[in-house]
Coordinates of C-alpha atoms in Angstrom, one line a residue:
Chain A
M1 CA 0.0 0.0 0.0
P2 CA 1.7 3.2 -1.1
E3 CA 1.9 5.9 1.5
R4 CA -0.8 8.6 1.2
L5 CA -0.2 12.2 1.9
P6 CA -2.0 13.8 4.9
V7 CA -4.9 15.9 3.7
Y8 CA -5.7 19.4 5.1
A9 CA -9.0 20.6 3.7
A10 CA -10.4 24.1 4.1
P11 CA -13.7 24.0 6.0
A12 CA -16.8 24.4 3.8
D13 CA -19.5 26.9 4.4
D14 CA -21.8 25.4 7.0
P15 CA -25.5 26.5 7.2
E16 CA -25.6 25.3 10.8
S17 CA -22.7 27.3 11.9
D18 CA -22.6 30.8 13.5
A19 CA -18.9 31.2 12.6
N20 CA -19.7 34.2 10.4
L21 CA -21.5 35.9 13.3
V22 CA -18.8 35.7 15.9
I23 CA -17.8 39.0 17.4
N24 CA -15.0 40.0 19.6
A25 CA -17.4 41.1 22.4
P26 CA -14.9 43.0 24.6
A27 CA -13.6 44.9 21.6
V28 CA -17.1 45.8 20.3
T29 CA -18.0 46.9 23.8
V30 CA -15.1 49.3 23.9
W31 CA -15.8 50.5 20.4
L32 CA -19.5 51.2 21.0
T33 CA -18.8 52.8 24.3
A34 CA -16.4 55.2 22.6
F35 CA -19.0 55.8 19.9
L36 CA -21.7 56.7 22.4
R37 CA -19.5 59.1 24.3
D38 CA -18.3 60.7 21.1
Q39 CA -21.7 61.1 19.5
I40 CA -23.6 62.1 22.6
V41 CA -21.1 64.3 24.5
I42 CA -18.5 65.6 22.0
H43 CA -20.6 65.8 18.8
R44 CA -24.0 66.7 20.2
G45 CA -23.1 68.4 23.4
F46 CA -25.3 66.3 25.7
Q47 CA -24.2 64.8 29.0
R48 CA -27.1 62.4 29.4
A49 CA -28.9 59.7 27.4
I50 CA -32.5 58.6 27.6
V51 CA -33.5 55.0 26.5
G52 CA -36.9 53.4 26.2
I53 CA -36.6 50.2 28.2
S54 CA -39.0 47.6 26.9
G55 CA -37.8 44.6 28.9
G56 CA -36.2 43.1 25.8
V57 CA -32.5 42.5 25.1
D58 CA -32.0 45.3 22.6
S59 CA -33.0 48.1 24.9
A60 CA -31.4 46.5 27.9
L61 CA -28.1 46.2 26.1
T62 CA -28.3 49.8 24.8
A63 CA -28.8 51.0 28.4
F64 CA -25.9 48.9 29.6
L65 CA -23.7 50.4 26.9
C66 CA -24.9 53.9 27.8
V67 CA -24.1 53.4 31.4
R68 CA -20.5 52.3 30.4
A69 CA -20.2 55.4 28.3
L70 CA -21.8 58.1 30.6
G71 CA -22.1 56.6 34.0
P72 CA -25.4 55.5 35.7
Q73 CA -26.2 59.0 36.9
N74 CA -26.4 60.2 33.3
V75 CA -28.7 57.5 31.9
I76 CA -32.5 57.6 32.1
G77 CA -34.6 54.5 31.5
V78 CA -38.2 55.1 30.4
R79 CA -40.8 52.4 30.6
M80 CA -43.8 53.1 28.3
P81 CA -46.3 50.3 28.8
Y82 CA -49.7 50.1 27.1
R83 CA -52.5 48.4 28.9
T84 CA -52.1 45.2 27.0
S85 CA -48.3 45.0 27.4
S86 CA -47.0 41.9 29.0
P87 CA -46.4 42.2 32.8
E88 CA -43.2 40.2 32.2
S89 CA -41.9 43.0 29.9
L90 CA -42.4 45.5 32.7
E91 CA -40.8 43.2 35.2
H92 CA -37.8 42.6 32.9
A93 CA -37.5 46.4 32.3
D94 CA -37.4 46.8 36.1
I95 CA -34.7 44.1 36.4
A96 CA -32.5 46.0 33.9
I97 CA -33.1 49.4 35.5
R98 CA -32.3 48.0 39.0
E99 CA -29.2 46.2 37.8
L100 CA -27.9 49.4 36.3
G101 CA -28.9 51.7 39.1
I102 CA -30.3 54.3 36.7
Q103 CA -33.1 56.8 37.1
S104 CA -36.3 55.5 35.7
V105 CA -39.5 57.0 34.5
T106 CA -42.7 55.2 33.7
V107 CA -45.3 56.7 31.4
D108 CA -48.4 54.7 30.7
I109 CA -49.2 55.4 27.0
S110 CA -52.7 53.7 27.2
A111 CA -54.6 57.0 27.5
M112 CA -52.9 58.7 24.6
V113 CA -53.1 55.6 22.4
D114 CA -56.8 54.9 23.2
A115 CA -57.8 58.5 22.7
Y116 CA -56.8 58.2 19.1
L117 CA -57.9 54.6 18.6
A118 CA -61.4 55.5 19.9
S119 CA -61.9 57.4 16.7
V120 CA -60.7 54.5 14.5
P121 CA -62.3 51.5 16.1
E122 CA -61.8 49.5 12.9
A123 CA -58.0 49.8 13.1
S124 CA -56.1 46.6 12.6
D125 CA -53.6 45.2 15.0
R126 CA -50.9 46.4 12.7
R127 CA -52.2 50.0 12.8
R128 CA -52.6 49.8 16.5
G129 CA -49.0 48.6 16.9
N130 CA -47.8 51.5 14.8
V131 CA -49.8 54.0 16.8
M132 CA -48.2 52.7 20.0
A133 CA -44.7 52.8 18.6
R134 CA -45.3 56.4 17.5
C135 CA -46.8 57.4 20.8
R136 CA -43.7 56.0 22.6
M137 CA -41.5 58.2 20.4
I138 CA -43.6 61.3 21.3
V139 CA -43.0 60.5 25.0
L140 CA -39.3 59.7 24.6
F141 CA -38.5 62.9 22.6
D142 CA -40.6 65.0 25.0
L143 CA -38.8 63.5 28.0
S144 CA -35.5 64.1 26.1
E145 CA -36.4 67.8 26.2
R146 CA -37.4 67.7 29.8
Y147 CA -34.3 66.0 31.0
G148 CA -31.8 67.4 28.5
A149 CA -30.9 63.8 27.6
L150 CA -30.4 62.5 24.0
P151 CA -32.6 59.7 22.9
V152 CA -30.6 56.6 22.0
G153 CA -32.1 54.0 19.6
T154 CA -32.1 50.3 20.2
G155 CA -32.8 48.8 16.7
N156 CA -30.6 45.9 15.7
K157 CA -29.4 45.0 12.2
T158 CA -31.7 42.1 11.7
E159 CA -34.9 44.0 12.4
R160 CA -33.6 46.9 10.3
L161 CA -33.0 44.6 7.4
F162 CA -36.4 43.0 7.8
G163 CA -38.1 46.4 8.1
Y164 CA -39.4 45.1 11.4
F165 CA -40.0 48.5 13.0
T166 CA -42.4 51.4 12.6
W167 CA -41.0 54.0 10.2
H168 CA -40.0 57.2 11.9
A169 CA -40.8 55.7 15.3
D170 CA -38.5 53.0 16.7
D171 CA -35.8 54.2 14.2
S172 CA -36.0 57.9 15.0
P173 CA -33.5 58.4 17.9
P174 CA -30.5 60.2 16.4
V175 CA -27.9 57.8 17.8
N176 CA -28.0 54.0 17.5
P177 CA -25.2 51.7 18.8
L178 CA -26.7 48.4 17.8
G179 CA -27.8 49.0 14.2
D180 CA -24.9 47.1 12.7
L181 CA -25.2 44.1 14.9
Y182 CA -27.3 41.1 14.0
K183 CA -29.6 39.8 16.7
T184 CA -27.3 36.8 17.2
Q185 CA -24.5 39.2 17.9
V186 CA -26.7 41.3 20.2
W187 CA -27.2 38.2 22.4
A188 CA -23.5 37.6 22.5
L189 CA -22.7 41.2 23.4
A190 CA -25.5 41.4 26.0
R191 CA -24.1 38.3 27.8
H192 CA -20.6 39.9 27.7
V193 CA -21.7 43.2 29.3
G194 CA -23.9 41.4 31.9
V195 CA -27.5 41.8 30.8
P196 CA -29.4 39.5 33.1
E197 CA -29.9 36.0 31.5
A198 CA -33.7 36.2 31.9
I199 CA -33.7 39.1 29.5
V200 CA -31.2 37.6 27.0
T201 CA -32.9 34.2 26.7
K202 CA -36.6 35.2 26.6
P203 CA -38.3 35.1 23.1
A204 CA -38.0 38.5 21.5
T205 CA -41.3 40.4 21.1
A206 CA -42.4 43.8 20.0
D207 CA -45.2 43.3 22.6
L208 CA -47.7 45.2 20.5
I209 CA -50.2 42.4 20.5
E210 CA -50.7 39.8 23.3
G211 CA -48.6 36.7 22.7
Q212 CA -46.7 38.2 19.8
T213 CA -43.1 37.1 19.1
D214 CA -40.7 38.4 16.5
E215 CA -39.8 35.0 15.3
G216 CA -43.5 34.1 15.0
D217 CA -44.0 37.2 12.9
F218 CA -41.0 36.4 10.7
G219 CA -41.6 32.7 10.1
I220 CA -38.0 32.0 10.8
S221 CA -35.7 32.2 13.8
Y222 CA -33.4 35.1 14.3
R223 CA -30.4 32.8 14.3
R224 CA -31.2 31.1 11.0
A225 CA -32.2 34.4 9.4
D226 CA -28.9 36.0 10.5
R227 CA -26.9 33.2 9.0
I228 CA -28.6 33.8 5.7
L229 CA -28.5 37.6 5.9
V230 CA -24.7 37.5 6.3
Y231 CA -24.3 35.8 3.0
L232 CA -27.0 37.9 1.2
L233 CA -25.3 41.1 2.2
R234 CA -22.0 39.7 1.2
G235 CA -23.4 39.4 -2.3
Y236 CA -24.2 35.7 -2.6
G237 CA -27.3 34.8 -4.7
T238 CA -30.1 32.5 -3.7
E239 CA -28.7 29.6 -5.8
R240 CA -25.4 29.7 -4.0
L241 CA -27.0 29.8 -0.6
V242 CA -29.0 26.7 -1.5
R243 CA -25.8 25.1 -2.7
I244 CA -24.3 25.8 0.7
G245 CA -27.2 23.9 2.3
F246 CA -29.8 26.5 3.3
P247 CA -33.4 25.5 2.6
E248 CA -34.6 27.4 -0.5
A249 CA -37.8 28.4 1.2
E250 CA -35.9 30.1 4.1
V251 CA -33.6 31.9 1.7
L252 CA -36.5 33.2 -0.3
L253 CA -38.4 34.3 2.8
V254 CA -35.4 36.3 4.1
R255 CA -34.7 37.7 0.7
E256 CA -38.2 38.8 0.2
K257 CA -38.3 40.7 3.6
L258 CA -35.0 42.4 2.7
D259 CA -36.0 43.3 -0.8
R260 CA -39.3 44.9 0.0
T261 CA -38.1 47.1 2.8
H262 CA -35.2 49.1 1.3
W263 CA -37.4 52.2 1.4
K264 CA -37.7 52.0 5.2
R265 CA -34.0 52.4 5.6
H266 CA -34.0 55.7 3.8
M267 CA -35.2 59.3 4.4
P268 CA -38.4 60.3 2.6
T269 CA -38.1 60.5 -1.2
T270 CA -37.9 64.1 -2.3
A271 CA -38.6 65.2 -5.9
M272 CA -35.4 66.6 -7.4
L273 CA -35.8 69.7 -9.4
T274 CA -32.4 71.4 -9.2
T275 CA -28.7 70.7 -9.1
T276 CA -28.7 71.7 -5.5
S277 CA -31.2 69.1 -4.4
I278 CA -30.5 68.2 -0.7
N279 CA -28.7 64.9 -0.2
D280 CA -28.6 64.4 -4.0
Y281 CA -26.3 67.3 -5.0
Y282 CA -26.0 69.3 -1.8
L283 CA -24.1 66.9 0.4
R284 CA -23.0 67.5 4.0
P285 CA -22.4 64.7 6.5
V286 CA -24.5 64.5 9.7
D287 CA -21.6 65.9 11.9
Y288 CA -20.7 68.8 9.6
Chain B
M1 CA 22.3 59.9 10.8
T2 CA 20.1 59.5 13.8
I3 CA 16.6 60.9 13.4
Q4 CA 14.0 61.4 16.1
V5 CA 10.7 60.5 14.5
A6 CA 7.2 61.0 15.9
A7 CA 3.7 60.3 14.6
A8 CA 0.6 61.8 16.2
Q9 CA -2.9 60.6 16.1
V10 CA -5.5 63.2 16.8
R11 CA -9.2 63.9 16.4
P12 CA -9.7 67.1 14.3
R13 CA -12.8 69.3 14.7
K14 CA -15.0 68.8 11.8
A15 CA -14.5 71.5 9.1
D16 CA -12.9 73.9 11.7
Y17 CA -9.6 74.8 10.1
Q18 CA -8.6 77.4 12.7
A19 CA -9.4 75.1 15.7
N20 CA -7.3 72.3 14.0
L21 CA -4.4 74.7 13.5
E22 CA -4.6 75.5 17.2
M23 CA -4.6 71.8 18.0
L24 CA -1.4 71.5 15.9
G25 CA 0.0 74.4 17.9
D26 CA -0.6 72.4 21.1
L27 CA 1.2 69.5 19.6
F28 CA 4.2 71.6 18.6
E29 CA 4.3 72.9 22.2
Q30 CA 4.3 69.4 23.6
L31 CA 7.1 68.4 21.3
A32 CA 9.1 71.5 22.2
E33 CA 8.8 70.6 26.0
S34 CA 10.6 67.3 25.4
T35 CA 14.3 67.1 26.3
T36 CA 14.8 65.2 23.1
P37 CA 14.1 67.4 20.1
T38 CA 11.9 65.8 17.5
D39 CA 13.2 66.0 13.9
L40 CA 10.3 64.6 12.0
L41 CA 6.6 64.5 12.8
T42 CA 3.9 62.7 10.7
L43 CA 0.3 63.6 11.1
P44 CA -2.8 61.8 9.7
E45 CA -4.8 62.3 6.5
T46 CA -7.1 65.4 6.5
I47 CA -5.9 66.5 9.9
L48 CA -7.0 70.1 9.3
S49 CA -10.7 69.3 8.6
G50 CA -11.7 65.7 9.3
Y51 CA -12.1 63.2 6.6
F52 CA -15.8 62.7 5.7
L53 CA -16.8 66.1 4.4
E54 CA -18.8 65.3 1.2
G55 CA -19.5 68.6 -0.5
G56 CA -17.9 70.4 2.4
V57 CA -14.5 69.9 0.8
R58 CA -15.1 73.1 -1.0
D59 CA -15.5 75.0 2.3
V60 CA -12.2 73.9 3.8
A61 CA -9.8 73.2 0.9
R62 CA -6.8 75.6 0.7
P63 CA -3.7 76.0 -1.5
A64 CA -0.7 74.1 -0.1
D65 CA 1.3 77.4 0.1
A66 CA -1.4 78.9 2.3
V67 CA -1.5 75.9 4.6
F68 CA 2.3 75.9 4.8
E69 CA 2.3 79.6 5.8
D70 CA -0.4 78.9 8.4
I71 CA 1.4 76.0 10.1
L72 CA 4.7 77.9 10.0
A73 CA 3.0 80.8 11.7
V74 CA 1.5 78.5 14.4
F75 CA 4.9 76.8 14.9
R76 CA 6.7 80.1 15.4
S77 CA 4.0 81.5 17.7
R78 CA 4.1 78.4 20.0
C79 CA 7.8 77.5 20.0
V80 CA 9.9 80.1 21.8
D81 CA 13.2 78.7 20.5
P82 CA 14.3 80.6 17.4
E83 CA 16.7 77.8 16.4
A84 CA 14.0 75.2 16.5
V85 CA 13.6 73.1 13.4
L86 CA 10.9 70.5 12.7
D87 CA 10.0 68.6 9.6
V88 CA 6.3 67.8 9.3
S89 CA 4.1 65.8 7.0
L90 CA 0.3 66.3 7.3
G91 CA -2.9 65.7 5.3
F92 CA -5.4 68.3 4.2
Y93 CA -7.9 69.1 1.5
E94 CA -6.1 71.1 -1.2
E95 CA -7.3 73.6 -3.8
Y96 CA -4.9 73.5 -6.7
R97 CA -5.4 75.0 -10.1
G98 CA -9.2 75.1 -9.8
Q99 CA -9.6 71.6 -8.5
Y100 CA -9.8 69.9 -5.1
Y101 CA -7.5 67.1 -3.9
N102 CA -7.0 64.9 -0.9
A103 CA -3.4 66.0 -0.4
A104 CA -0.4 65.8 2.0
L105 CA 2.4 68.2 2.3
Y106 CA 6.0 67.8 3.7
A107 CA 7.6 71.0 5.1
T108 CA 10.5 72.1 7.2
L109 CA 9.3 74.5 9.9
T110 CA 11.7 76.8 11.8
G111 CA 11.5 78.9 14.9
S112 CA 12.7 81.9 13.0
D113 CA 14.6 82.9 9.8
H114 CA 17.8 82.6 11.8
A115 CA 17.6 78.8 12.3
A116 CA 20.2 76.4 10.9
C117 CA 18.1 75.8 7.8
A118 CA 15.4 77.6 6.0
A119 CA 11.6 77.0 6.4
R120 CA 10.4 75.4 3.2
L121 CA 7.5 73.6 1.6
H122 CA 9.3 70.6 0.1
H123 CA 6.6 68.6 -1.5
V124 CA 2.8 68.1 -2.0
H125 CA 1.5 64.6 -2.7
R126 CA -2.0 64.3 -4.1
K127 CA -3.8 61.1 -3.3
F128 CA -3.2 58.7 -6.2
F129 CA -5.8 56.0 -5.4
L130 CA -9.1 57.5 -4.4
P131 CA -11.4 55.0 -2.6
T132 CA -14.9 55.2 -4.0
Y133 CA -16.7 52.2 -2.7
G134 CA -18.8 51.3 0.3
V135 CA -18.4 54.1 2.9
F136 CA -15.9 56.0 0.7
D137 CA -16.9 58.5 -1.9
E138 CA -13.7 60.4 -2.7
Q139 CA -13.8 60.5 -6.5
R140 CA -17.1 62.3 -6.2
H141 CA -15.5 65.2 -4.3
V142 CA -11.8 65.4 -5.2
T143 CA -9.6 64.9 -8.2
R144 CA -7.1 62.0 -8.4
G145 CA -3.4 62.9 -8.1
R146 CA -1.2 61.8 -11.0
T147 CA 2.2 61.2 -9.5
I148 CA 4.0 59.5 -6.7
T149 CA 7.3 61.2 -6.2
A150 CA 10.2 60.9 -3.8
F151 CA 11.8 64.1 -2.6
D152 CA 15.0 65.2 -0.9
T153 CA 15.0 66.7 2.6
R154 CA 17.6 67.5 5.3
L155 CA 16.7 64.1 6.7
G156 CA 17.2 62.2 3.5
R157 CA 15.0 61.2 0.6
Q158 CA 11.4 60.5 1.6
A159 CA 7.9 60.0 0.1
L160 CA 4.3 60.5 1.1
L161 CA 1.4 58.1 0.5
I162 CA -2.2 58.6 1.6
C163 CA -4.2 55.7 2.9
E164 CA -5.4 53.6 -0.1
D165 CA -2.2 54.6 -2.0
A166 CA -0.5 52.2 0.4
W167 CA -2.9 49.3 -0.3
H168 CA -1.5 49.1 -3.8
S169 CA 2.0 47.6 -3.5
V170 CA 3.0 49.5 -6.7
S171 CA 2.8 52.8 -4.8
A172 CA 5.5 52.0 -2.3
A173 CA 7.5 50.4 -5.0
L174 CA 7.5 53.6 -7.1
A175 CA 8.5 55.6 -4.0
A176 CA 11.3 53.2 -3.1
L177 CA 12.6 53.0 -6.7
Q178 CA 13.0 56.7 -6.6
G179 CA 15.1 56.5 -3.6
A180 CA 12.8 57.1 -0.7
R181 CA 14.2 55.8 2.6
I182 CA 11.3 56.9 4.8
I183 CA 7.8 56.5 3.5
H184 CA 5.1 58.4 5.4
I185 CA 1.6 56.9 5.3
L186 CA -1.1 59.3 6.3
S187 CA -4.4 57.6 7.0
A188 CA -8.1 57.9 8.0
S189 CA -9.1 54.3 8.4
P190 CA -12.6 53.5 9.7
G191 CA -12.8 50.4 11.9
T192 CA -14.6 47.4 10.5
D193 CA -15.0 43.7 11.1
F194 CA -14.7 43.2 14.9
H195 CA -14.4 39.4 14.7
G196 CA -10.8 38.7 15.7
P197 CA -8.2 40.1 18.1
T198 CA -7.9 43.4 16.1
P199 CA -10.4 45.0 13.8
G200 CA -10.2 43.7 10.2
N201 CA -9.0 46.9 8.7
L202 CA -6.2 47.2 11.2
A203 CA -5.1 43.6 10.6
C204 CA -4.8 44.5 6.9
W205 CA -2.8 47.6 7.8
D206 CA -0.4 45.6 9.9
R207 CA 0.3 43.3 7.0
I208 CA 0.6 46.2 4.5
L209 CA 3.0 48.3 6.6
Q210 CA 5.2 45.4 7.4
G211 CA 5.2 44.3 3.8
I212 CA 6.2 47.7 2.5
A213 CA 9.1 47.9 5.0
V214 CA 10.4 44.5 4.3
E215 CA 10.0 44.5 0.5
H216 CA 11.7 47.8 0.0
G217 CA 13.9 48.1 3.0
V218 CA 12.4 51.4 4.1
F219 CA 11.2 53.0 7.3
V220 CA 7.5 53.4 7.4
V221 CA 5.8 56.0 9.6
Y222 CA 2.1 55.6 9.8
A223 CA -0.3 58.2 11.3
G224 CA -4.0 57.5 11.6
L225 CA -6.9 59.7 12.5
V226 CA -8.9 58.9 15.7
G227 CA -12.4 59.7 16.9
F228 CA -15.7 59.2 15.3
E229 CA -17.2 61.0 12.3
G230 CA -20.9 60.1 12.4
G231 CA -21.0 56.3 13.0
K232 CA -17.6 55.8 11.5
G233 CA -14.8 55.4 14.0
F234 CA -11.1 55.7 13.0
T235 CA -8.7 53.1 14.3
G236 CA -5.6 55.3 15.1
S237 CA -2.8 52.8 15.8
S238 CA -0.1 55.1 14.5
C239 CA 3.2 53.3 14.4
I240 CA 6.8 53.3 13.2
V241 CA 8.2 50.3 11.4
D242 CA 11.9 49.6 10.7
P243 CA 13.3 48.4 7.4
W244 CA 13.2 44.8 8.6
G245 CA 9.4 45.1 9.2
K246 CA 9.7 45.3 13.0
Q247 CA 7.1 47.6 14.5
L248 CA 9.2 49.8 16.8
V249 CA 6.2 51.5 18.6
A250 CA 2.5 51.7 18.2
A251 CA -0.3 53.9 19.6
P252 CA -3.6 52.5 20.8
L253 CA -6.7 52.0 18.7
L254 CA -8.7 54.8 20.3
G255 CA -7.8 58.3 21.5
P256 CA -5.2 60.9 20.8
A257 CA -1.6 59.7 21.2
L258 CA 2.0 60.4 20.2
V259 CA 4.5 57.7 19.2
R260 CA 8.1 58.3 18.8
A261 CA 11.3 56.4 18.0
E262 CA 14.9 57.1 17.4
I263 CA 15.9 55.7 14.0
E264 CA 19.2 55.3 12.3
A265 CA 19.0 56.2 8.6
D266 CA 21.9 53.7 7.9
D267 CA 19.6 50.9 8.8
V268 CA 18.0 51.2 5.3
T269 CA 21.3 50.3 3.7
I270 CA 22.0 47.5 6.1
A271 CA 18.5 46.0 5.6
R272 CA 18.8 46.3 1.9
T273 CA 22.1 44.5 1.9
S274 CA 20.8 41.5 3.7
M275 CA 17.5 41.5 1.8
P276 CA 18.1 43.0 -1.6
L277 CA 14.6 42.9 -2.9
L278 CA 14.6 46.5 -4.1
S279 CA 17.8 45.8 -6.1
D280 CA 16.1 42.7 -7.6
L281 CA 13.1 44.9 -8.5
E282 CA 15.4 47.4 -10.1
S283 CA 17.1 44.8 -12.2
A284 CA 13.8 43.5 -13.5
L285 CA 12.3 46.9 -14.1
G286 CA 12.6 46.8 -17.9
D287 CA 10.6 43.5 -18.1
I288 CA 8.0 44.8 -15.6
A289 CA 7.7 48.0 -17.5
A290 CA 7.1 46.0 -20.7
H291 CA 4.3 44.1 -19.0
F292 CA 2.7 47.2 -17.7
H293 CA 3.0 48.9 -21.1
A294 CA 1.4 45.9 -22.8
L295 CA -1.4 45.8 -20.2
A296 CA -2.1 49.5 -20.5
A297 CA -2.1 49.4 -24.3
R298 CA -4.2 46.3 -24.6
E299 CA -6.7 46.5 -27.4
G300 CA -9.5 44.3 -28.6
P301 CA -13.1 43.5 -28.0
E302 CA -12.8 43.4 -24.2
E303 CA -13.7 46.4 -22.0
P304 CA -10.6 48.4 -21.0
R305 CA -9.2 47.2 -17.7
G306 CA -10.6 49.1 -14.8
R307 CA -13.0 48.9 -11.9
S308 CA -15.1 46.3 -13.7
D309 CA -12.2 43.8 -13.3
A310 CA -12.2 44.1 -9.6

């Protein structure tokens, strides 16, 4: 039997692996902390941040990062329950607030939401959810003015790519530390900075409708969606993803959510009439 | 010749030329306080304005002569020693013959007209490779420079490269073939890909800087911006690399810092003797030039070579 050479094969892409989603959590923490300090204090001249704390992992992680950047005395957590909000959400928001030792404010949005919805009793759950999200931003921005604290956004990359937010509501705070982190990475970072495990492990929910979960709305788990999104954003086509081993139905589902929500990730479309059209020809960066 | 080299990483105030000149003055003062006089200071790309300006380039761009006069005035106002001499390279947006450039200048600054040598603007390098992809949009706002040129100084022959210039190995090769012994690389590099022990962009820089130093037997002085512009954070990490590719000193990823090293200019000769890659390149230059000429002149049904081949 002739001697055979030892073989060293490069690992193939694995649809069951999170390898593409691994982050250096300590380095990301340092980076995002510096980002928050820079954008809130140096660039925008605020000393304080205000965060809507829903009881979920995104807002808890955001608050934890803000505390690292500014200190607990400079972070305000706002709970904004609606009458149908899950009691567990309120409880988890409390856990995060207590853990951080930050000032908290609770504003029940039921009265303002119901005042409007009373005039549109036929409103669908989707419309009701959007009204709640927009009312929460009215409260958050008003309290921002009251406390002199900059609103900090909590949206992650997966929900941004899925368009899973209310336009000009959840996405409206001027600074967002998590927007380039997939949900899988949010979980990893949350564990690293010490977000309580009960918050990290619970099913994500927008909590706009009783019993709602994000993954139930999507039809796919965050983890599986994230593995597909990484490849789609890299430029791989559906056929190649299927060749890697992803189920075609899942790829098409993710792709469809991505493709029909590009508009949501942009400012309103303005009709261009001149060669000084703002953000078309007249270009200045946000920090100019 | 022993040269005291320094590289500074700072966070400029966006589009505030005067404030950034004052910040330079603070730095000159700090250097003057040291018991070891600095001979050569490298500063990052677009240090007088910040990097991401979009259409704001037109608001801050200035002729190189005017920038030289301004930094000389700041140097003289902040340094009390009339004999002081400092060579400086720094990046700025330049207005030149009716066009805008992402440029870097090299100048000798003196405490007065009575110093041992004359104050002088030696050289202006206009960024040769303009990144226009992803987060970068340079070709939309500035014109591409057309030359990479080494130049003589009191500290020996040197060259300037700006950020993406250095990502193309041909740039440093051109500088070294023209006799550069110190290559300054002025950078504004946004941090990306936080998977491994260092951000992905920085891991690339480490390989590039070491590669340039080893292949050509040159000192490399790298200065990177720090701070955030919008959501983009720059990864500092300014450093000095010797002709064997050894990193002599490096600054942290975040925050302003000054790195310095004492270098021996003769090390270039010693390194090139033991690793004569530059000499090998020179001897093959005719064949390489023939290849380049043929590639540039290629005709036929194909599209001209360019970005579509990337």
